[in-house]
PDB file of C-alpha atoms and ligand atoms in Angstrom:
ATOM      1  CA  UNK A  24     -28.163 -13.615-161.116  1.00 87.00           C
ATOM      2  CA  UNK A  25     -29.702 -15.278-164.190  1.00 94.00           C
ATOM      3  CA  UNK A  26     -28.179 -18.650-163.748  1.00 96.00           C
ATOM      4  CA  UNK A  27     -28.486 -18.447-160.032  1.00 97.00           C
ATOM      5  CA  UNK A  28     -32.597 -17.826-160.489  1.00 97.00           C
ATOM      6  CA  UNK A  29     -32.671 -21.118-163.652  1.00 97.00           C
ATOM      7  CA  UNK A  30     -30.447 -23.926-161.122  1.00 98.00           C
ATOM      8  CA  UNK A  31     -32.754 -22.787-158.458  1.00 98.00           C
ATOM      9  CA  UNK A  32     -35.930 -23.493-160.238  1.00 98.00           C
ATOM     10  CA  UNK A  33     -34.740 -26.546-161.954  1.00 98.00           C
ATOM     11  CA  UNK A  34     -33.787 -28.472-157.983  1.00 98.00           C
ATOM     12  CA  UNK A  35     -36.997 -27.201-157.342  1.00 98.00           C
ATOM     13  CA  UNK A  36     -38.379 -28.692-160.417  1.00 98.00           C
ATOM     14  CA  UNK A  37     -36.636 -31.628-160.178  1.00 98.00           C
ATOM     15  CA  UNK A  38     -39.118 -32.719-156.624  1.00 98.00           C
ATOM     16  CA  UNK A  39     -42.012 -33.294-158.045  1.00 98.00           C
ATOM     17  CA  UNK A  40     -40.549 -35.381-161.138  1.00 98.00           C
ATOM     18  CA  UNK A  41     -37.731 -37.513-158.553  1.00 98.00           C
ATOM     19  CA  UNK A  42     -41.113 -37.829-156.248  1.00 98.00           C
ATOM     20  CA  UNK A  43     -43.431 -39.029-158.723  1.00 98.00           C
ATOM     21  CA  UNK A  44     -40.709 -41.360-160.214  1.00 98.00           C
ATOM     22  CA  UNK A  45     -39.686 -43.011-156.354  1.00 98.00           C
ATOM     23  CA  UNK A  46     -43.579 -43.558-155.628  1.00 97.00           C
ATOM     24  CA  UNK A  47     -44.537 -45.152-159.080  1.00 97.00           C
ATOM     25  CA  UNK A  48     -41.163 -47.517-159.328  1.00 97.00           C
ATOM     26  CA  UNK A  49     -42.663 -48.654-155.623  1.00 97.00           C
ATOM     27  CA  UNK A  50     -46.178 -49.358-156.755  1.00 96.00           C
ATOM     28  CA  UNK A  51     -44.783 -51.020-160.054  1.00 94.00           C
ATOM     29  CA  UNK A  52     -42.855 -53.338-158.034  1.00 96.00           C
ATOM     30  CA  UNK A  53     -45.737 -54.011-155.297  1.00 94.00           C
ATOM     31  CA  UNK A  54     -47.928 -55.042-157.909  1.00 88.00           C
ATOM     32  CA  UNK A  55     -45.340 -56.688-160.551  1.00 85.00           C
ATOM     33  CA  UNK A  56     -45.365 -60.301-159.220  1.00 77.00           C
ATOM     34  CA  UNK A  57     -49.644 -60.212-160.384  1.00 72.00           C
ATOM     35  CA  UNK A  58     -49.140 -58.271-163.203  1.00 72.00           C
ATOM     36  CA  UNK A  59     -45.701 -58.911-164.963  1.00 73.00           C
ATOM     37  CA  UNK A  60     -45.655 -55.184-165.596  1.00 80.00           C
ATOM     38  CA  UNK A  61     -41.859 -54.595-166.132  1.00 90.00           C
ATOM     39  CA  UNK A  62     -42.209 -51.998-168.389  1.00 92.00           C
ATOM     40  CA  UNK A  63     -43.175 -49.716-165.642  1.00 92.00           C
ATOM     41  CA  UNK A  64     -40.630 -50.690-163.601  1.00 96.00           C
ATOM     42  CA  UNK A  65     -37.942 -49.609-165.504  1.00 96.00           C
ATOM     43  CA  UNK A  66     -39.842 -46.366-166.667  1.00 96.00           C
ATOM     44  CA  UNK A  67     -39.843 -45.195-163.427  1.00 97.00           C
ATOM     45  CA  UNK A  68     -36.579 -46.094-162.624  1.00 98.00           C
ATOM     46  CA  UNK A  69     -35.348 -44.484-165.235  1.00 98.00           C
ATOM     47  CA  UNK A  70     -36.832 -41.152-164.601  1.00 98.00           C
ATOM     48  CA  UNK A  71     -35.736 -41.934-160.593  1.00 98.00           C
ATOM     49  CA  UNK A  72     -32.003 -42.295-162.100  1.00 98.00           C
ATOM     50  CA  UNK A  73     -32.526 -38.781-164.130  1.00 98.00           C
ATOM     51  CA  UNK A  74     -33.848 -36.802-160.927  1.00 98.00           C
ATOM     52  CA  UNK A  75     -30.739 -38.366-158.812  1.00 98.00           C
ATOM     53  CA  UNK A  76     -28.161 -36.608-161.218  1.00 98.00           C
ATOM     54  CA  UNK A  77     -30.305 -33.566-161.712  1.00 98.00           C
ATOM     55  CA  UNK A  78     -30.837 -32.842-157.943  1.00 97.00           C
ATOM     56  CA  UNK A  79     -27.021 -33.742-157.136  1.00 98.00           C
ATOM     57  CA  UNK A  80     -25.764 -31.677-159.896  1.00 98.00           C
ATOM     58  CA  UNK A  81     -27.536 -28.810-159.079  1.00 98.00           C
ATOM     59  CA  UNK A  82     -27.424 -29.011-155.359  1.00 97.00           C
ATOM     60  CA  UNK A  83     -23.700 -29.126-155.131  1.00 97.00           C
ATOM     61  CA  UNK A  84     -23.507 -26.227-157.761  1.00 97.00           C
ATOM     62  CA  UNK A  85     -25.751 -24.018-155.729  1.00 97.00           C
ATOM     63  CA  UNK A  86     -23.882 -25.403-152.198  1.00 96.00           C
ATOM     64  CA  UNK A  87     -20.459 -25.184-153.440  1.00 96.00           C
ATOM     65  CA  UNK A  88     -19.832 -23.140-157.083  1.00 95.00           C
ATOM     66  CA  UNK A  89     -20.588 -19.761-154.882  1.00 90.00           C
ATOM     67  CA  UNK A  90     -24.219 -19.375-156.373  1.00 94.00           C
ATOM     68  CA  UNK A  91     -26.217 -19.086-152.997  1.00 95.00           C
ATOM     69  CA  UNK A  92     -25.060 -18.315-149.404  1.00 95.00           C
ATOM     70  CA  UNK A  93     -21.223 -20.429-150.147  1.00 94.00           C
ATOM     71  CA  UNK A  94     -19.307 -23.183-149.106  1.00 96.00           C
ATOM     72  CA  UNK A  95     -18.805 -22.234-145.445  1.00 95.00           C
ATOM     73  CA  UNK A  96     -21.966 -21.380-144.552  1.00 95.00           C
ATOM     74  CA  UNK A  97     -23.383 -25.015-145.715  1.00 96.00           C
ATOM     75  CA  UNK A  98     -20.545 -26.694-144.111  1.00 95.00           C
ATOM     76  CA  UNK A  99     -21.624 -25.338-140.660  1.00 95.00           C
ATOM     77  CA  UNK A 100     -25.507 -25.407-141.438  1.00 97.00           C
ATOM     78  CA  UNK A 101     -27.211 -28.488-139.225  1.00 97.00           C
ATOM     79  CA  UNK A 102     -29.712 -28.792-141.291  1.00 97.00           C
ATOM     80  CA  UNK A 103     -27.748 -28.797-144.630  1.00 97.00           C
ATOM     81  CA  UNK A 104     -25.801 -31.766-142.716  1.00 97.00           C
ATOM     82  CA  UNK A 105     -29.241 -33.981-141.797  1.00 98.00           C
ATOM     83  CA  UNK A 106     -29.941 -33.180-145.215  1.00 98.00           C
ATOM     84  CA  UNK A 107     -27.014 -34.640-147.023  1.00 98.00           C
ATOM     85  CA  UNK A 108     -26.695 -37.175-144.554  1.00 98.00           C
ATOM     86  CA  UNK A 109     -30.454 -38.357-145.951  1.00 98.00           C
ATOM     87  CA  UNK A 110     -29.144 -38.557-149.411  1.00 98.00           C
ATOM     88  CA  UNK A 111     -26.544 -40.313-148.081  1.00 98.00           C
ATOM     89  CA  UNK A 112     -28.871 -42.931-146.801  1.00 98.00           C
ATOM     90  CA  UNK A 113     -31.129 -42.672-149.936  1.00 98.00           C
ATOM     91  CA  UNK A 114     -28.187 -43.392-151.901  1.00 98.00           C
ATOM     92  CA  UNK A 115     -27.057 -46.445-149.722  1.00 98.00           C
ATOM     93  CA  UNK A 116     -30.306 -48.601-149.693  1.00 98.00           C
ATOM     94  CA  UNK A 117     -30.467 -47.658-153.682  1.00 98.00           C
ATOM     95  CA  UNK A 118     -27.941 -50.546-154.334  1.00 98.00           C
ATOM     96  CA  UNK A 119     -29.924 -53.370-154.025  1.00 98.00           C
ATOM     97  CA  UNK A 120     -32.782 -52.547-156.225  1.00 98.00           C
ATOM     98  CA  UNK A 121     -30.659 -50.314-159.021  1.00 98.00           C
ATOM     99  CA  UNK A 122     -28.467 -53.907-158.990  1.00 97.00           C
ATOM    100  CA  UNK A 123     -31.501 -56.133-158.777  1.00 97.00           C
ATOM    101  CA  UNK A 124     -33.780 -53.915-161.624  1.00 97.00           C
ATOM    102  CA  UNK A 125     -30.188 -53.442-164.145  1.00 97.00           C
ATOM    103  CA  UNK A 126     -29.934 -57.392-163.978  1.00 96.00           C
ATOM    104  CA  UNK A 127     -33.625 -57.706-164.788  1.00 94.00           C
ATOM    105  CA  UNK A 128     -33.091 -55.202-167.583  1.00 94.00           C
ATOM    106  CA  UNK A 129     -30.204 -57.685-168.968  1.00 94.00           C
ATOM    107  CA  UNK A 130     -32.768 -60.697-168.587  1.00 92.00           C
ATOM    108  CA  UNK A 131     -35.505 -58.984-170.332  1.00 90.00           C
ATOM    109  CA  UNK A 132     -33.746 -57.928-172.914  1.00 91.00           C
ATOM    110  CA  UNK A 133     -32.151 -61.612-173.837  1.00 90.00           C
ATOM    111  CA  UNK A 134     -35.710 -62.641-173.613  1.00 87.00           C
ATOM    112  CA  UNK A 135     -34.854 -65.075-170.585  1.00 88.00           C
ATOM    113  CA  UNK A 136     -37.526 -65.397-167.538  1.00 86.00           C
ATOM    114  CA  UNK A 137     -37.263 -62.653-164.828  1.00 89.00           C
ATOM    115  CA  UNK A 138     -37.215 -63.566-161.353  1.00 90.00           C
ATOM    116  CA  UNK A 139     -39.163 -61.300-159.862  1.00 92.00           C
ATOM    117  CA  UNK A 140     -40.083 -62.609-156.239  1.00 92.00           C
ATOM    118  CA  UNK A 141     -37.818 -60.124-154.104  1.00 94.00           C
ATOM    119  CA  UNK A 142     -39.926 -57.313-155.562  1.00 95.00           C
ATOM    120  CA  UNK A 143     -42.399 -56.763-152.513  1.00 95.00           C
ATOM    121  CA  UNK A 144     -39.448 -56.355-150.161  1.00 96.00           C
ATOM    122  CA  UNK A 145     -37.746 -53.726-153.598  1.00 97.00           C
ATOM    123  CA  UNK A 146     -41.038 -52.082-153.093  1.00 97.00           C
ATOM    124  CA  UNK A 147     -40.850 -51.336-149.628  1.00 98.00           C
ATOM    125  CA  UNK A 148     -37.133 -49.802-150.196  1.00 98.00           C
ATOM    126  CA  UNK A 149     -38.658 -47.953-152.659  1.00 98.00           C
ATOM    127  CA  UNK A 150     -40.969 -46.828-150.335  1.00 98.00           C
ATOM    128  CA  UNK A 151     -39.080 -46.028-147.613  1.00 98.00           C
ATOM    129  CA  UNK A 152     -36.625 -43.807-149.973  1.00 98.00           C
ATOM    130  CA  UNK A 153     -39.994 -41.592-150.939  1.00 98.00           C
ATOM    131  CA  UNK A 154     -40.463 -41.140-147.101  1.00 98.00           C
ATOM    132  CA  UNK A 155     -36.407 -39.817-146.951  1.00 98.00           C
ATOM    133  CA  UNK A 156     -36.903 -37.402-150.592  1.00 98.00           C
ATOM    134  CA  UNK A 157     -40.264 -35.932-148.104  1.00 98.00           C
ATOM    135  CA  UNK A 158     -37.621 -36.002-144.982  1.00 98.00           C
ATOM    136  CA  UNK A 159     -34.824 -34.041-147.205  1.00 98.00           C
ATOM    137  CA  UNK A 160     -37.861 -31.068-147.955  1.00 98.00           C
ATOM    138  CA  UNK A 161     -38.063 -30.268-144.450  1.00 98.00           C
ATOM    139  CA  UNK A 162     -34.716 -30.255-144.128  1.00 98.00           C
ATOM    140  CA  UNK A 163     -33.742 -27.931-147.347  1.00 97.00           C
ATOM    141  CA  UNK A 164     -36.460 -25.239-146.383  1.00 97.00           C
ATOM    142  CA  UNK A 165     -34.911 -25.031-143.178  1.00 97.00           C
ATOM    143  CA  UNK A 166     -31.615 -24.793-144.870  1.00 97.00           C
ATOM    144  CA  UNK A 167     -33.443 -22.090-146.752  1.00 96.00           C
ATOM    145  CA  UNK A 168     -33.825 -19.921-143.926  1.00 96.00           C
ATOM    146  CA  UNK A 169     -31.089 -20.434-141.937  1.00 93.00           C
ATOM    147  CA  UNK A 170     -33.365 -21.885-138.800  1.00 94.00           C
ATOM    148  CA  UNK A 171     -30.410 -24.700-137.476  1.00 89.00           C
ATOM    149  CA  UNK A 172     -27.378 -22.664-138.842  1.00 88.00           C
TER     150      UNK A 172
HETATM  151  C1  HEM B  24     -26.026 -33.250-153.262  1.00 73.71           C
HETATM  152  C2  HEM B  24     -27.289 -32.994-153.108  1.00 73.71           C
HETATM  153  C3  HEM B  24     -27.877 -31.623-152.800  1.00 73.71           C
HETATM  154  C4  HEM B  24     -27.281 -30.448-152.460  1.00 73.71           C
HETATM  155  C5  HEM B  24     -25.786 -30.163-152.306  1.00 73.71           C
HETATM  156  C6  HEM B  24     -28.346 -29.445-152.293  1.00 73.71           C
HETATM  157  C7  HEM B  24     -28.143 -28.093-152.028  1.00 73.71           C
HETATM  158  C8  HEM B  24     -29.134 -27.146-151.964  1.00 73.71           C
HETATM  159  C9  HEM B  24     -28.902 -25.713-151.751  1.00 73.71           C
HETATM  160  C10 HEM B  24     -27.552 -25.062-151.586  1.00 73.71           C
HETATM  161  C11 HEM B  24     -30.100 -25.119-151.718  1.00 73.71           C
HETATM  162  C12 HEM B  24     -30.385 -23.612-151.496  1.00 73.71           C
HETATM  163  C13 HEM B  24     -30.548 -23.370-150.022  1.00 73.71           C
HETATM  164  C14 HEM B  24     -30.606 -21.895-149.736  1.00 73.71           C
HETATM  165  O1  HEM B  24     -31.570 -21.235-150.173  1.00 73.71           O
HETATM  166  O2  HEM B  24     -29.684 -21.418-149.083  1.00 73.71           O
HETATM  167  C15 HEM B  24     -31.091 -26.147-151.899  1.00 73.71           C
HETATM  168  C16 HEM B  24     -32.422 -25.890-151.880  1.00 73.71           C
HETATM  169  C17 HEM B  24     -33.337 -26.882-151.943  1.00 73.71           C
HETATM  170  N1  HEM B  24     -33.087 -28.238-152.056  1.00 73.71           N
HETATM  171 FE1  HEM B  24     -31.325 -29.137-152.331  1.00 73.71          FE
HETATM  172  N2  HEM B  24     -29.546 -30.037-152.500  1.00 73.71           N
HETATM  173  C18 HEM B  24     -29.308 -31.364-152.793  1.00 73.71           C
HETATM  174  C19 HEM B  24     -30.222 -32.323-153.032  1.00 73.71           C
HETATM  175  C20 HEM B  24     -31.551 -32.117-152.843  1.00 73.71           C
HETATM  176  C21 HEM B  24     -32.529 -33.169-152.887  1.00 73.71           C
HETATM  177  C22 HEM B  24     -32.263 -34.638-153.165  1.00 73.71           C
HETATM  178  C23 HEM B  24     -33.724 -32.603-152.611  1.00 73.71           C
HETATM  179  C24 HEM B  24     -35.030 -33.347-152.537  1.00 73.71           C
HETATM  180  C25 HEM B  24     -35.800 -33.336-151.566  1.00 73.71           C
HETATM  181  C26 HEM B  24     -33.508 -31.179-152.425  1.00 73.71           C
HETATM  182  C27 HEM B  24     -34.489 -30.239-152.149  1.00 73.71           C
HETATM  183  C28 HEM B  24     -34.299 -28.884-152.061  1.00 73.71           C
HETATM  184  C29 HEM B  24     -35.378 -27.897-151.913  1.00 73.71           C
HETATM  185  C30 HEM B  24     -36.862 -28.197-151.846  1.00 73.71           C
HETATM  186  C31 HEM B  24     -34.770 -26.638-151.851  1.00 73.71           C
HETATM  187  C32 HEM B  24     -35.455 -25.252-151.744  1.00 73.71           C
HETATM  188  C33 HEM B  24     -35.610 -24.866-150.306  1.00 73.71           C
HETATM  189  C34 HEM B  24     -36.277 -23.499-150.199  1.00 73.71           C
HETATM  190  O3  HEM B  24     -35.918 -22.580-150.927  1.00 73.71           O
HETATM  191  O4  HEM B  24     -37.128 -23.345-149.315  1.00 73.71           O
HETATM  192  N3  HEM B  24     -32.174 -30.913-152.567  1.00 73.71           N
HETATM  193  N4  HEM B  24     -30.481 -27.367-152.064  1.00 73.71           N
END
């Protein structure tokens, strides 16, 4: 009952911190071609990264290692499909700027010159990615309560 209540309240936890992370690594790169501010960048991403493994890791515990409602019932749960499909999407348009930001890392770090001029169009991935974590909300309190099972 215990561990059920803690992985509950840390996938809930993790929202606000994968939120906050998406929506400042967008801003960072709308604004890093005028400021140079990389340093933000990859902040952000990092804690982005963190929240992706924390909400997976705890999702697919509570969906499928028999802690909530079990495998079966998320398996035929409409809503628990849109969701993961979502994070499927979220997961697909995070290629090109987790590829684009590590090989900025690399550059940074050597000390060479970072090309930074796809960063608007990064930012509006980035964007677009906050919109889907809002999108997957809707779709886990529904989940929640059972209201497309
Ligand atoms: C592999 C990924 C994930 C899986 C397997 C998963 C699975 C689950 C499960 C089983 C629950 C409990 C539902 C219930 O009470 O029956 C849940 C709740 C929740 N999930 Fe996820 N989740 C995942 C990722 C995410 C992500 C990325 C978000 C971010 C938006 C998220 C947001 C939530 C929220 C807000 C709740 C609480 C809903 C409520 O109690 O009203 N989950 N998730």
């Amino acid at each position: 009952m215990t561990l059920r209540w803690l992985v509950a309240t840390l996938h809930l936890l993790v929202l606000p911190l994968g939120l906050g992370a998406i929506f400042t690594r967008a801003r960072g790169l709308a604004g890093v071609r005028q400021n140079h501010a990389l340093g933000r960048v990859f902040a952000a991403d990092n804690l982005w990264g963190i929240a992706a493994v924390l909400w997976i890791a705890t999702g697919l515990w509570r969906a499928f290692g028999g802690l909530e409602k079990g495998t079966a019932y998320y398996l035929h749960d409409h809503a628990f499909v849109v969701k993961m499909g979502l994070l499927i999407v979220i997961l697909l348009l995070e290629i090109w700027p987790m590829s684009t930001v590590i090989r900025w890392r690399i550059h940074a770090r050597r000390g060479s010159a970072v090309d930074v001029r796809v960063a608007p169009l990064l930012a509006r991935v980035s964007y677009a990615q906050a919109g889907l974590v809002i999108l997957m909300v809707f779709a886990a309190t529904a989940v929640a309560r059972g209201y497309f099972y």
